[in-house]
Every structure is written in C-alpha cells, then in structure tokens.
C-alpha positions as a LaTeX table, in Angstrom:
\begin{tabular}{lrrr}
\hline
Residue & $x$ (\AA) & $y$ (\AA) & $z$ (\AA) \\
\hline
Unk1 & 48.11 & 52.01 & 106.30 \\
Unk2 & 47.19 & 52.95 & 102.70 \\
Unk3 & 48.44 & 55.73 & 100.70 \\
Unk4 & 44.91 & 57.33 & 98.92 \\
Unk5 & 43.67 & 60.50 & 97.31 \\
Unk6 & 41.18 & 62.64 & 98.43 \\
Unk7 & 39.68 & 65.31 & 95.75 \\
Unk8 & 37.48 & 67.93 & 97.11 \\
Unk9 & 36.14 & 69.93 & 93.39 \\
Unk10 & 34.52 & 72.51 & 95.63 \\
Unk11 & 37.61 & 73.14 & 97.49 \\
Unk12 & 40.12 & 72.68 & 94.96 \\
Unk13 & 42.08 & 70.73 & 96.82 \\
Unk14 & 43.88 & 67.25 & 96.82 \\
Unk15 & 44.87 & 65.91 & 99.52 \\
Unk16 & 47.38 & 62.92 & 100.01 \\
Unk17 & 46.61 & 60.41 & 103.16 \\
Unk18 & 47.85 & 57.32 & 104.70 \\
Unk19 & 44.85 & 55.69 & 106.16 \\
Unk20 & 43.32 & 58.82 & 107.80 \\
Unk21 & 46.55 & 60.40 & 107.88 \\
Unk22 & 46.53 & 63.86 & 106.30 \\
Unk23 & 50.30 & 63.63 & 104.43 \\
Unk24 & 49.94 & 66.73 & 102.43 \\
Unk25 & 47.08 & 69.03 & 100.39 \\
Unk26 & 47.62 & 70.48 & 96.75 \\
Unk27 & 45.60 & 73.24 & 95.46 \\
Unk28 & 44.16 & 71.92 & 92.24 \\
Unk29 & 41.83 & 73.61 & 89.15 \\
Unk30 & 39.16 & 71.09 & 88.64 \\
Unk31 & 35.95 & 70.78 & 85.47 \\
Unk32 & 34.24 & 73.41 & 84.37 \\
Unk33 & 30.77 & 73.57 & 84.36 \\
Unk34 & 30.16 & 72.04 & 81.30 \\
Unk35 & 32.45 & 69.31 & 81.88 \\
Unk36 & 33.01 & 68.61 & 85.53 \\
Unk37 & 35.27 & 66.60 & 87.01 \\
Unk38 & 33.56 & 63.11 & 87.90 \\
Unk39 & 32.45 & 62.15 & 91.07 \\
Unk40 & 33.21 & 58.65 & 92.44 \\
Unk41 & 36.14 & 56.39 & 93.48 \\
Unk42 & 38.33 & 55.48 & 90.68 \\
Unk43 & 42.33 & 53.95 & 90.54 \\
Unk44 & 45.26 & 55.31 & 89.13 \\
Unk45 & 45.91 & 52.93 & 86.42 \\
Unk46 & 48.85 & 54.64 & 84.36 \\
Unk47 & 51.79 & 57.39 & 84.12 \\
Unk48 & 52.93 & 59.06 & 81.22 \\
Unk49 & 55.79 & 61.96 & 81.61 \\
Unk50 & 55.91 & 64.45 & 79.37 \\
Unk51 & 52.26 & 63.65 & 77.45 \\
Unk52 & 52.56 & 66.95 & 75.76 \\
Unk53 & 49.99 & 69.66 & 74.96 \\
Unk54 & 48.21 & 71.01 & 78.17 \\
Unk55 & 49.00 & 68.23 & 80.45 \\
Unk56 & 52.21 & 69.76 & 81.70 \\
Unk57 & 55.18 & 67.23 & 82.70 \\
Unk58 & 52.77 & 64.56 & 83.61 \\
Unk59 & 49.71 & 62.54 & 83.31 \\
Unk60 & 48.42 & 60.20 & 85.72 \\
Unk61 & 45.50 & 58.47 & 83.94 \\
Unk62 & 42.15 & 57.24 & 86.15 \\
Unk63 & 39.93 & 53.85 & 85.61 \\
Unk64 & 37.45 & 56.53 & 84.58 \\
Unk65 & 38.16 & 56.60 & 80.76 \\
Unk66 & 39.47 & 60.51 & 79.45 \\
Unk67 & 40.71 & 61.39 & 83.23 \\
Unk68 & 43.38 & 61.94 & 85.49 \\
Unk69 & 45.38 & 64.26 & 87.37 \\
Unk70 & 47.57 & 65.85 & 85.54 \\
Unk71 & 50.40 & 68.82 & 85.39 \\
Unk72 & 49.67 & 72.10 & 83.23 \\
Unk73 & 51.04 & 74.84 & 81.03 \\
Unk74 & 48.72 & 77.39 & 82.38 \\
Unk75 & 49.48 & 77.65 & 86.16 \\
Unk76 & 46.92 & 80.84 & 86.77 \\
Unk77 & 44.21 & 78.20 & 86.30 \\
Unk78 & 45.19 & 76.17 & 89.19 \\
Unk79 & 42.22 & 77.20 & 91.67 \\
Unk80 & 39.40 & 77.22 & 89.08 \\
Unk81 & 36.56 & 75.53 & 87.38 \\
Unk82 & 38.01 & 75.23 & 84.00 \\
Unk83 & 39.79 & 71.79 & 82.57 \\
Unk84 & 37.53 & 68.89 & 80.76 \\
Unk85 & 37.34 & 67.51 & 84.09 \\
Unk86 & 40.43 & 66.28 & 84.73 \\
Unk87 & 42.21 & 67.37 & 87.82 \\
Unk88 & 44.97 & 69.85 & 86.73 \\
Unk89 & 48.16 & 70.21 & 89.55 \\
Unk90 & 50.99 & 72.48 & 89.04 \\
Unk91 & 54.05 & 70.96 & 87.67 \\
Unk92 & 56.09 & 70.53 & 90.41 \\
Unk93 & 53.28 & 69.36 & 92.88 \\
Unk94 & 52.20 & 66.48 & 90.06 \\
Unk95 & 55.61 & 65.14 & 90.27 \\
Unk96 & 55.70 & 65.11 & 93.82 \\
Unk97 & 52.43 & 63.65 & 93.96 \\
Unk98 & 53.31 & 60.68 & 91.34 \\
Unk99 & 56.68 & 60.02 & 92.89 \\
Unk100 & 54.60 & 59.07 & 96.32 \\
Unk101 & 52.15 & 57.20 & 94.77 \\
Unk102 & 52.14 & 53.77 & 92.99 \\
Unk103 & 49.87 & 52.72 & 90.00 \\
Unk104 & 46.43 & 51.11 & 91.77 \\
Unk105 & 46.29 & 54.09 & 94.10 \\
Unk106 & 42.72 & 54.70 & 95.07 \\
Unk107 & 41.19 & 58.03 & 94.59 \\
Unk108 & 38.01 & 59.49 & 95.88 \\
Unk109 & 36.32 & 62.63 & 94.11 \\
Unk110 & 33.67 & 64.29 & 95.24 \\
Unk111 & 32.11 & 67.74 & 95.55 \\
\hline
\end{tabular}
C-alpha cells in the first residue's frame, strides 16, 4: 500500500489513505474564488517549518509552482473559500499530516 492525499475543495476536507484505506480526514480552508485551489494530481516535493507569515508552523510545497498545504495563523478560516489556493490546515493537524508523509507523496485535488 501507498500513503496518498485526497483533497476534496468542495468539502473542505483532506483526507490521508493507504491504498484505499481511509487513515484519517482534516478539515481544511481551501482558494477563494478568485484564486482557487488547483485541480489535478501533483507531489509533495518539499518541507519548510516555520516559513513565517501566514503559513503557520509549516509548509509543504506541491510540483504545482506557488502551492501546498500549509499551517495558518488564522484558524477561523479553516472551513472556507479564502487562501491563494493553497490548502491551509490547522497547526497541529499540518504537523501531524507531514510527520506521516514523506517528500514524493502523491496528492489528488479536485472539486
């Protein structure tokens, strides 16, 4: 089995699998209108801790250039339409997250 991630923008929700194994599901705030978060498959392909401004305590960057899930330092917006499109966790739940997953971790967005 294969650890992936699953990101529903309608639902707000990212879920962590092993194969088709539902391991756990994060409530996430996800692009606004203007900028919404990209559909497609994409890889993680870095990890920075403590990137500063409002990425929270981490950044996980995609192969999608300008994206990635990422903490915050507003956690009322977790739930919403309202980052650049990036897909915004809370703190504690992107550290989780990144401590399960390796760099070259696929993940699937869609609507």
């Amino acid at each position: 089995m294969v650890r992936w991630i699953d990101v529903s923008t309608s639902k707000h929700q990212l879920r962590l699998l092993d194969g088709n194994k539902l391991i756990k599901t994060y409530p996430i705030a996800v692009g606004k209108i203007l900028s919404p978060t990209p559909s497609g498959t994409y890889t993680i392909i870095n990890k920075q801790h403590n990137p500063g401004g409002p990425f929270g305590v981490l950044w996980m960057g995609l192969s999608k250039p300008h994206y990635g899930i990422h903490g915050t330092n507003n956690p009322a917006s977790i739930g919403k339409n309202v980052s650049h499109g990036c897909s915004r966790m809370f703190n504690h739940d992107v550290l989780e997250l990144s401590s399960r997953v390796p760099i070259g971790t696929m993940v699937s967005i869609h609507k």
